[in-house]
Short mmCIF file of C-alpha atoms and ligand atoms in Angstrom, two decimals:
data_model
loop_
_atom_site.label_atom_id
_atom_site.label_comp_id
_atom_site.label_asym_id
_atom_site.label_seq_id
_atom_site.Cartn_x
_atom_site.Cartn_y
_atom_site.Cartn_z
CA MET J 1 2.57 11.24 7.85
CA CYS J 2 1.68 7.83 7.15
CA LEU J 3 4.22 6.37 9.28
CA SER J 4 2.82 3.52 11.34
CA VAL J 5 5.48 0.83 13.30
CA PRO J 6 5.10 -2.05 15.27
CA MET J 7 5.56 -1.02 18.92
CA LYS J 8 5.83 -3.50 22.03
CA ILE J 9 3.37 -3.13 24.84
CA LEU J 10 4.27 -2.60 27.91
CA GLU J 11 1.37 -1.39 30.13
CA VAL J 12 -2.38 -1.59 29.75
CA SER J 13 -4.70 0.67 31.76
CA GLY J 14 -8.64 1.26 30.63
CA ASP J 15 -8.29 2.17 26.75
CA ARG J 16 -4.50 3.71 27.32
CA ALA J 17 -1.51 1.76 26.70
CA VAL J 18 2.60 2.47 27.45
CA VAL J 19 4.13 1.06 24.33
CA GLU J 20 7.98 0.84 23.56
CA LEU J 21 9.95 0.99 19.99
CA GLY J 22 14.03 0.86 20.49
CA GLY J 23 14.18 2.07 24.04
CA ALA J 24 12.01 5.03 23.95
CA THR J 25 8.37 4.75 25.80
CA GLN J 26 5.21 6.44 24.58
CA GLU J 27 1.36 6.27 25.61
CA ILE J 28 -1.33 5.53 22.95
CA SER J 29 -4.57 4.95 22.60
CA ILE J 30 -6.36 1.29 22.06
CA VAL J 31 -9.72 2.39 21.38
CA LEU J 32 -9.23 1.11 17.99
CA VAL J 33 -8.67 -2.87 18.70
CA ASP J 34 -10.68 -5.14 19.97
CA PRO J 35 -10.06 -7.40 22.04
CA PRO J 36 -7.71 -4.93 23.53
CA PRO J 37 -3.80 -5.91 23.69
CA VAL J 38 -1.73 -7.29 26.51
CA PRO J 39 1.59 -6.28 27.53
CA GLY J 40 4.37 -8.41 25.70
CA GLN J 41 1.97 -8.26 22.38
CA TYR J 42 3.31 -5.86 19.23
CA ALA J 43 0.59 -3.46 17.99
CA ILE J 44 0.81 -1.35 14.52
CA VAL J 45 0.58 2.12 15.96
CA HIS J 46 -0.28 4.68 13.53
CA ALA J 47 -0.78 8.93 14.98
CA GLY J 48 -0.92 7.67 18.39
CA PHE J 49 -3.31 4.52 17.84
CA ALA J 50 -3.14 0.94 18.36
CA LEU J 51 -4.64 -0.21 14.88
CA ASN J 52 -4.05 -4.26 15.30
CA VAL J 53 -2.21 -6.72 17.24
CA ILE J 54 0.79 -8.78 15.45
CA ASP J 55 -0.04 -12.44 14.97
CA GLU J 56 3.28 -13.76 16.30
CA ASP J 57 2.47 -17.31 14.80
CA GLU J 58 2.19 -16.09 11.41
CA ALA J 59 5.17 -13.74 11.69
CA ARG J 60 7.52 -16.72 12.54
CA GLU J 61 5.88 -18.68 10.19
CA ASN J 62 6.26 -16.30 7.06
CA LEU J 63 9.28 -15.06 8.12
CA ALA J 64 10.86 -18.47 8.25
CA LEU J 65 9.57 -19.34 4.59
CA LEU J 66 10.93 -15.90 3.36
CA GLU J 67 14.38 -17.02 5.04
CA GLU J 68 14.27 -20.45 3.53
CA LEU J 69 13.68 -19.29 0.03
CA ALA J 70 16.37 -16.71 0.38
CA GLU J 71 18.83 -19.00 1.39
CA HIS J 72 17.96 -21.76 -1.57
CA HIS J 73 18.72 -18.97 -4.04
CA GLN J 74 21.79 -17.32 -2.31
CA ARG J 75 23.52 -20.94 -2.08
CA GLU J 76 22.61 -21.16 -5.81
CA LEU J 77 24.26 -17.82 -6.37
CA ASP J 78 27.18 -18.57 -4.23
CA ALA J 79 27.42 -22.09 -6.10
CA ARG J 80 27.43 -19.93 -9.45
CA GLY J 81 30.34 -17.64 -7.90
CA GLU J 82 27.90 -14.43 -8.01
CA GLY J 83 27.19 -14.07 -4.27
CA MET F 1 10.80 -10.86 17.44
CA ARG F 2 10.81 -6.77 16.83
CA HIS F 3 9.10 -7.21 13.57
CA LEU F 4 11.04 -4.73 11.98
CA ASP F 5 14.81 -5.14 11.58
CA GLU F 6 14.17 -9.10 10.76
CA TYR F 7 13.04 -8.17 7.66
CA ARG F 8 15.75 -6.11 6.73
CA ARG F 9 18.58 -8.59 6.93
CA LYS F 10 20.93 -8.19 4.02
CA GLY F 11 21.28 -12.36 3.40
CA LEU F 12 17.27 -12.24 3.42
CA VAL F 13 16.99 -9.36 1.11
CA ARG F 14 19.65 -10.20 -1.25
CA GLY F 15 18.11 -14.13 -1.21
CA LEU F 16 14.60 -12.87 -1.89
CA ALA F 17 15.74 -10.73 -4.79
CA ALA F 18 17.57 -13.26 -6.41
CA ALA F 19 14.42 -15.07 -6.01
CA ILE F 20 12.79 -13.00 -7.93
CA THR F 21 15.55 -12.50 -10.75
CA ALA F 22 15.24 -16.50 -10.98
CA GLU F 23 11.50 -16.84 -11.30
CA ALA F 24 10.63 -13.39 -13.53
CA ASP F 25 10.55 -14.28 -17.04
CA PRO F 26 13.73 -12.26 -19.16
CA GLU F 27 11.04 -12.07 -21.73
CA LYS F 28 8.18 -9.97 -20.19
CA ILE F 29 8.16 -6.47 -18.73
CA TYR F 30 6.24 -6.48 -15.34
CA THR F 31 4.81 -2.87 -14.79
CA LEU F 32 3.76 -2.96 -10.94
CA MET F 33 2.49 0.11 -9.31
CA GLU F 34 2.73 0.71 -5.55
CA VAL F 35 0.07 3.09 -4.27
CA CYS F 36 1.34 3.97 -0.90
CA GLY F 37 3.37 6.82 -0.20
CA THR F 38 5.51 4.63 2.67
CA HIS F 39 6.54 1.86 0.28
CA THR F 40 7.81 4.68 -2.24
CA MET F 41 9.95 6.08 0.45
CA SER F 42 10.91 2.42 1.67
CA VAL F 43 12.18 1.08 -1.92
CA ALA F 44 13.75 4.10 -2.12
CA ARG F 45 15.58 4.15 0.99
CA SER F 46 16.62 0.72 0.34
CA GLY F 47 18.00 1.05 -2.68
CA LEU F 48 15.77 -2.24 -3.63
CA ARG F 49 15.44 -1.24 -7.34
CA SER F 50 19.22 -2.13 -8.25
CA LEU F 51 18.53 -5.54 -6.60
CA LEU F 52 15.75 -5.97 -9.07
CA PRO F 53 16.35 -7.21 -12.50
CA LYS F 54 15.30 -4.62 -15.47
CA ASN F 55 12.34 -5.89 -16.77
CA ILE F 56 10.48 -5.24 -12.92
CA ARG F 57 9.53 -1.55 -13.17
CA LEU F 58 8.14 -0.29 -10.30
CA LEU F 59 5.89 2.62 -10.46
CA SER F 60 4.84 4.92 -7.94
CA GLY F 61 0.92 5.70 -7.76
CA PRO F 62 -1.24 7.84 -5.63
CA GLY F 63 -0.51 6.70 -2.49
CA CYS F 64 0.45 9.48 -0.29
CA PRO F 65 -2.31 11.38 0.78
CA VAL F 66 -0.67 14.89 1.32
CA CYS F 67 0.23 14.61 -2.13
CA VAL F 68 -3.17 13.70 -3.51
CA THR F 69 -4.99 16.84 -1.41
CA GLY F 70 -6.27 19.16 -3.81
CA VAL F 71 -5.19 22.72 -3.69
CA GLY F 72 -8.93 23.68 -2.79
CA PHE F 73 -8.32 21.62 0.35
CA VAL F 74 -5.32 23.66 1.06
CA ASP F 75 -7.07 26.99 -0.05
CA ALA F 76 -9.65 26.49 2.80
CA ALA F 77 -7.06 25.02 5.23
CA VAL F 78 -5.24 29.08 4.56
CA ALA F 79 -8.70 30.18 4.95
CA TYR F 80 -9.24 28.95 8.08
CA ALA F 81 -5.70 29.95 9.47
CA ARG F 82 -6.40 33.70 8.64
CA ARG F 83 -9.15 33.64 10.80
CA PRO F 84 -8.92 35.60 14.20
CA ASP F 85 -9.97 33.37 17.09
CA THR F 86 -8.89 30.10 14.95
CA ILE F 87 -6.27 27.74 16.01
CA VAL F 88 -5.13 25.08 13.01
CA CYS F 89 -4.43 21.63 14.40
CA THR F 90 -2.47 19.67 11.53
CA PHE F 91 -0.31 16.68 10.59
CA GLY F 92 3.26 18.41 9.87
CA ASP F 93 3.54 17.34 6.53
CA LEU F 94 0.45 19.30 5.11
CA VAL F 95 2.42 22.68 6.34
CA LYS F 96 4.53 23.50 3.50
CA VAL F 97 2.10 22.38 0.90
CA PRO F 98 1.54 25.38 -1.37
CA GLY F 99 -2.08 26.56 -2.04
CA SER F 100 -3.14 28.89 -4.60
CA SER F 101 -2.03 31.67 -2.33
CA GLY F 102 0.59 30.38 -0.05
CA SER F 103 1.34 27.74 2.20
CA LEU F 104 -0.05 27.40 6.00
CA ALA F 105 3.71 27.74 6.56
CA ARG F 106 3.42 31.28 5.07
CA GLU F 107 0.49 31.93 7.70
CA ARG F 108 2.09 30.71 10.39
CA ALA F 109 4.95 33.09 9.76
CA ARG F 110 2.42 35.71 9.66
CA GLY F 111 1.06 35.01 13.01
CA ALA F 112 -1.02 32.42 12.63
CA ASP F 113 -1.88 29.93 15.27
CA ILE F 114 -1.06 26.93 14.08
CA HIS F 115 -0.31 23.64 15.86
CA VAL F 116 1.26 20.61 14.14
CA LEU F 117 0.12 17.25 16.10
CA TYR F 118 1.69 13.57 15.75
CA SER F 119 -1.75 12.40 16.90
CA PRO F 120 -5.36 13.89 16.47
CA ALA F 121 -5.75 12.74 20.31
CA GLU F 122 -3.78 16.14 20.80
CA THR F 123 -6.63 18.29 19.33
CA LEU F 124 -9.01 18.37 22.10
CA PRO F 125 -6.61 19.02 25.17
CA ILE F 126 -6.11 22.25 22.72
CA ALA F 127 -9.46 22.77 22.94
CA ALA F 128 -9.88 22.77 26.13
CA GLU F 129 -7.28 25.36 26.97
CA ASN F 130 -8.74 27.60 24.24
CA PRO F 131 -12.54 27.57 24.83
CA ASP F 132 -12.56 31.31 23.26
CA LYS F 133 -11.01 30.04 19.78
CA LEU F 134 -12.40 27.62 17.32
CA VAL F 135 -9.95 24.39 16.82
CA VAL F 136 -10.05 23.19 13.18
CA PHE F 137 -8.27 20.00 12.78
CA LEU F 138 -7.19 19.11 9.09
CA GLY F 139 -8.07 15.41 8.31
CA VAL F 140 -6.29 14.12 5.29
CA GLY F 141 -5.56 10.68 5.16
CA PHE F 142 -6.56 6.95 3.88
CA GLU F 143 -8.22 3.79 5.79
CA THR F 144 -5.38 4.02 8.39
CA THR F 145 -5.34 7.58 9.13
CA THR F 146 -9.43 8.26 9.41
CA PRO F 147 -10.21 5.74 12.57
CA THR F 148 -7.76 7.86 14.58
CA VAL F 149 -9.93 10.98 13.39
CA ALA F 150 -13.09 9.47 13.82
CA ALA F 151 -11.86 8.44 17.32
CA LEU F 152 -11.18 12.28 17.77
CA VAL F 153 -14.53 13.41 16.66
CA ASP F 154 -16.28 10.62 18.89
CA ALA F 155 -14.44 12.07 21.81
CA ALA F 156 -15.67 15.53 20.97
CA VAL F 157 -19.38 14.27 20.30
CA GLY F 158 -19.38 12.14 23.68
CA GLY F 159 -17.71 15.39 25.72
CA GLY F 160 -19.97 17.81 23.91
CA VAL F 161 -17.00 19.82 23.08
CA LYS F 162 -18.24 23.26 21.24
CA ASN F 163 -15.38 24.98 19.89
CA PHE F 164 -14.19 21.83 17.99
CA ALA F 165 -14.36 21.39 14.14
CA LEU F 166 -13.03 18.96 11.20
CA LEU F 167 -12.01 20.26 7.52
CA SER F 168 -12.09 16.40 5.81
CA ALA F 169 -10.28 15.38 2.84
CA HIS F 170 -10.03 12.02 3.76
CA LYS F 171 -10.06 9.48 1.16
CA THR F 172 -10.53 5.87 0.42
CA MET F 173 -8.65 3.36 -2.01
CA PRO F 174 -10.88 1.55 -3.92
CA ASN F 175 -12.16 3.93 -6.49
CA ALA F 176 -8.73 5.40 -6.62
CA LEU F 177 -7.94 2.02 -7.48
CA ARG F 178 -10.58 1.72 -9.95
CA ALA F 179 -9.53 5.14 -11.69
CA LEU F 180 -6.06 3.61 -12.12
CA CYS F 181 -7.09 0.35 -13.65
CA THR F 182 -9.07 2.09 -16.08
CA GLY F 183 -6.97 4.93 -17.26
CA GLY F 184 -3.27 6.10 -17.75
CA VAL F 185 -0.82 3.64 -17.65
CA LYS F 186 -0.65 -0.14 -18.46
CA LEU F 187 -0.36 -2.43 -15.30
CA ASP F 188 0.28 -5.92 -14.43
CA GLY F 189 -0.07 -5.68 -10.70
CA PHE F 190 -0.50 -3.80 -7.61
CA LEU F 191 1.50 -3.73 -4.38
CA LEU F 192 -0.98 -2.91 -1.90
CA PRO F 193 -0.56 -0.76 0.87
CA GLY F 194 -0.11 -3.06 4.32
CA HIS F 195 -1.37 -0.42 6.80
CA VAL F 196 -4.54 0.51 4.96
CA SER F 197 -5.31 -3.17 4.68
CA VAL F 198 -4.84 -3.80 8.58
CA VAL F 199 -7.81 -2.02 8.58
CA THR F 200 -9.97 -2.92 5.36
CA GLY F 201 -9.08 -6.23 5.25
CA LEU F 202 -8.68 -7.91 1.88
CA GLU F 203 -12.06 -8.12 0.48
CA ILE F 204 -12.26 -4.66 -0.65
CA TYR F 205 -9.62 -5.62 -3.41
CA ARG F 206 -11.34 -8.09 -5.02
CA PHE F 207 -12.32 -6.26 -8.35
CA VAL F 208 -9.01 -5.07 -8.99
CA PRO F 209 -7.83 -9.04 -10.18
CA GLU F 210 -11.92 -10.18 -11.14
CA GLU F 211 -12.82 -7.22 -13.36
CA PHE F 212 -9.21 -6.24 -14.36
CA GLY F 213 -7.21 -9.03 -14.37
CA LEU F 214 -4.31 -7.29 -12.61
CA ALA F 215 -2.34 -8.99 -9.69
CA CYS F 216 -2.73 -7.96 -6.26
CA ALA F 217 -0.14 -8.23 -3.23
CA VAL F 218 -0.90 -6.91 -0.13
CA THR F 219 2.70 -6.18 1.67
CA GLY F 220 4.55 -4.64 4.66
CA PHE F 221 7.00 -1.79 4.55
CA GLU F 222 10.70 -3.44 5.29
CA ALA F 223 12.96 -4.57 2.15
CA ALA F 224 12.04 -8.16 2.86
CA ASP F 225 8.42 -7.52 3.16
CA ILE F 226 8.13 -5.62 -0.24
CA LEU F 227 10.42 -8.05 -2.16
CA SER F 228 7.83 -10.92 -1.02
CA GLY F 229 5.34 -8.71 -2.28
CA ILE F 230 7.36 -8.53 -5.87
CA LEU F 231 7.70 -12.36 -5.90
CA ALA F 232 4.07 -12.94 -4.93
CA LEU F 233 3.02 -10.26 -8.23
CA VAL F 234 6.12 -12.24 -10.37
CA ARG F 235 4.33 -15.35 -9.80
CA GLN F 236 0.34 -14.50 -10.36
CA VAL F 237 1.68 -13.18 -13.81
CA ASN F 238 3.52 -15.99 -14.53
CA ALA F 239 0.87 -18.05 -13.83
CA GLY F 240 -1.93 -15.80 -15.55
CA GLU F 241 -3.98 -16.25 -12.23
CA PRO F 242 -4.34 -12.99 -10.76
CA LYS F 243 -5.75 -12.55 -7.32
CA VAL F 244 -5.29 -10.87 -4.16
CA GLN F 245 -2.50 -12.28 -1.90
CA ASN F 246 -1.25 -11.09 1.54
CA ALA F 247 2.24 -10.81 1.78
CA TYR F 248 1.62 -9.35 5.27
CA PRO F 249 0.20 -11.47 7.23
CA ARG F 250 1.57 -11.09 10.48
CA ALA F 251 0.01 -7.54 10.20
CA VAL F 252 -3.05 -7.77 8.17
CA THR F 253 -5.88 -10.16 8.38
CA ALA F 254 -8.70 -10.91 5.69
CA GLY F 255 -11.13 -9.10 8.03
CA GLY F 256 -9.27 -6.58 8.84
CA ASN F 257 -10.33 -4.34 11.66
CA PRO F 258 -13.99 -4.31 11.94
CA ARG F 259 -14.35 -1.86 15.23
CA ALA F 260 -11.84 0.28 13.52
CA ARG F 261 -14.29 0.61 10.32
CA ALA F 262 -17.41 0.89 12.61
CA LEU F 263 -16.38 3.97 14.43
CA VAL F 264 -15.18 5.44 11.00
CA ASP F 265 -18.87 4.59 9.87
CA LYS F 266 -21.02 5.96 12.51
CA TYR F 267 -19.18 9.37 11.71
CA PHE F 268 -18.37 9.71 8.18
CA GLN F 269 -20.38 9.09 4.99
CA ALA F 270 -19.05 8.79 1.36
CA CYS F 271 -18.43 11.72 -0.97
CA ASP F 272 -17.26 12.66 -4.22
CA ALA F 273 -13.37 13.86 -3.62
CA ASP F 274 -10.89 15.68 -5.58
CA TRP F 275 -7.87 14.23 -5.88
CA ARG F 276 -4.47 16.20 -7.15
CA GLY F 277 -4.22 14.24 -10.83
CA LEU F 278 -7.25 12.18 -10.85
CA GLY F 279 -9.30 14.80 -10.75
CA VAL F 280 -12.67 14.34 -8.80
CA ILE F 281 -13.58 10.40 -8.24
CA PRO F 282 -17.20 9.29 -7.06
CA GLY F 283 -17.73 8.10 -4.10
CA SER F 284 -13.87 8.05 -3.28
CA GLY F 285 -14.00 10.46 -0.06
CA LEU F 286 -15.64 10.75 3.32
CA GLU F 287 -17.24 13.86 5.17
CA LEU F 288 -19.06 13.72 8.14
CA ARG F 289 -22.75 12.47 8.42
CA GLU F 290 -25.43 14.95 8.59
CA GLU F 291 -26.14 14.94 12.37
CA PHE F 292 -22.64 15.74 12.97
CA ALA F 293 -22.91 18.88 10.76
CA ASP F 294 -21.99 20.78 13.97
CA TYR F 295 -18.69 19.76 13.68
CA ASP F 296 -18.12 19.92 10.28
CA ALA F 297 -15.82 23.19 9.82
CA LEU F 298 -17.28 24.00 6.13
CA LYS F 299 -20.83 23.63 6.98
CA ALA F 300 -20.66 25.20 10.88
CA TYR F 301 -18.18 27.85 10.25
CA PRO F 302 -17.97 28.58 6.28
CA VAL F 303 -14.93 30.34 4.68
CA GLU F 304 -14.79 32.06 1.53
CA VAL F 305 -11.90 30.18 -1.09
CA GLY F 306 -11.64 30.85 -4.67
CA GLU F 307 -11.26 28.94 -7.58
CA PRO F 308 -8.29 26.78 -6.81
CA VAL F 309 -4.78 27.68 -9.09
CA GLU F 310 -2.68 24.71 -9.32
CA PRO F 311 1.44 25.55 -8.95
CA ALA F 312 2.15 26.72 -12.87
CA GLY F 313 4.46 23.78 -14.37
CA CYS F 314 3.98 21.25 -11.57
CA ARG F 315 3.55 17.45 -13.17
CA CYS F 316 2.59 16.08 -10.11
CA GLY F 317 -0.67 14.71 -11.66
CA ASP F 318 1.34 13.17 -14.00
CA VAL F 319 3.59 11.71 -11.51
CA LEU F 320 0.81 10.33 -9.36
CA ARG F 321 -0.41 8.54 -12.15
CA GLY F 322 3.00 6.92 -13.27
CA LEU F 323 2.83 8.60 -16.44
CA LEU F 324 6.27 10.64 -15.27
CA HIS F 325 8.97 9.77 -13.73
CA PRO F 326 9.80 13.25 -10.95
CA THR F 327 13.13 13.44 -12.89
CA GLU F 328 11.48 14.27 -15.68
CA CYS F 329 9.66 17.05 -14.47
CA PRO F 330 11.35 20.47 -15.87
CA LEU F 331 11.35 21.51 -12.28
CA PHE F 332 12.27 18.82 -10.52
CA GLU F 333 15.52 19.79 -8.36
CA ARG F 334 15.76 23.22 -9.84
CA PRO F 335 13.61 25.40 -8.58
CA CYS F 336 11.78 22.27 -7.15
CA ASN F 337 13.25 20.81 -4.29
CA PRO F 338 12.36 19.83 -0.44
CA GLY F 339 13.39 23.19 0.89
CA GLU F 340 11.47 25.27 -1.66
CA PRO F 341 8.72 22.78 -2.95
CA LEU F 342 6.73 23.71 -5.67
CA GLY F 343 4.31 20.90 -5.91
CA ALA F 344 2.90 18.53 -2.98
CA CYS F 345 5.09 15.47 -4.41
CA MET F 346 7.97 17.11 -3.50
CA VAL F 347 6.66 18.26 0.20
CA SER F 348 5.54 14.90 2.22
CA ASN F 349 8.71 12.63 2.92
CA GLU F 350 6.47 10.00 0.99
CA GLY F 351 6.09 12.02 -2.07
CA ALA F 352 7.52 10.49 -5.30
CA CYS F 353 9.45 13.73 -6.34
CA ALA F 354 10.80 13.83 -2.52
CA ALA F 355 11.88 9.93 -2.73
CA ALA F 356 13.48 10.55 -6.08
CA TYR F 357 15.21 14.01 -4.96
CA ARG F 358 16.27 12.40 -1.54
CA TYR F 359 17.66 8.93 -2.95
CA GLY F 360 19.04 9.42 -6.57
CA ALA F 361 17.41 9.95 -9.51
CA ARG F 362 16.73 5.71 -10.60
CA THR F 363 14.03 5.71 -7.71
S1 SF4 K 401 9.17 18.20 -9.25
FE1 SF4 K 401 7.95 19.69 -8.24
S2 SF4 K 401 6.99 20.88 -9.97
FE2 SF4 K 401 7.49 18.88 -10.45
S3 SF4 K 401 6.03 17.37 -9.82
FE3 SF4 K 401 7.29 17.14 -8.59
S4 SF4 K 401 6.53 18.35 -7.03
FE4 SF4 K 401 5.51 19.12 -8.98
#
């Protein structure tokens, strides 16, 4: 029941928004988010409500850090012939 | 970016697991507990345990809201379902949870009017279409879900809806964490629930490192998210510097979502709550405030329920405290399985027993 996933905001009108995930769209409420999201942003959606707006800069920075760390260790494994 | 598949990439996942293997001290055992049902499921599904060194022990805690909901709540829900002129609206997972005398599924088979909803927002249209019936919404869930139910109550109050009431078993994380810190298994750290934290922010966890010296990492739900949380915990334990670390920065901010919290505060107040496995934890539940008693099912439309009877032999209580692995329950698999669940932990997708059943014993 706790499933919450990032979905892309396509349209906003009043306190409703149309969001998309994997090609399927649905309408959700954005009453819980202040300031309201704008089209193009991603939001975590839970039980028909957006709970936040994803921070793209944080996301990019964090993923880059993880990728770098993972590559470093993967290289070490490869060098030892374990990868 | 879709903020989803990027964190499942095999190379990334394996590299992060290698980082954990490299940094974990082979002389130490790291006992870590995840307190979120979605983590339980995600760890099981992605087979992460097979990538991690043996000395990282991952336990499932009481983070599945359906699993921790007491038998008494199911009994009350069944009592509403049995009332004539009453419609029960609920999230799907609750339907199969056994109460003292059967489940909602059984009541539905007998003709009770039970609607399974994806969103609490679907409740009021049902109330509007059935003006001569009482519509009871079964509110379960943690800080992630409560704001969506507060929005439902807000809409009902705003619209002066007369035939809607809430049966609330909403729960909050901090006091349950405190109970886990003081009793049960000896832990080194917690993987904290990302989507609870989206709403609460980070401050509510501070007492865990400060009072109990346990490591904390807030994490997301993809394989790489969980591994980066585990890595953060391993590093904290190694350094002997427990703190609250945000390993899910794309979604969680230190302050959380104040607007969602304000809406919850407007309608709910803290109360004692009965947790399956943990018992009554003071101040760990939420009930509607006195001024909204007209919308509180138990106050406005009381039902008779007897002493709750736990399913015989079910060890959910021990599973939820990390004391027992699901496969160690004598009833696991036979007779208890997702088709014929005997206990709540086997019902919900996010339950530890259901995850162990679906994805194999070593989860
Ligand atoms: S396997 Fe079934 S009976 Fe045993 S603890 Fe889990 S839910 Fe309860």
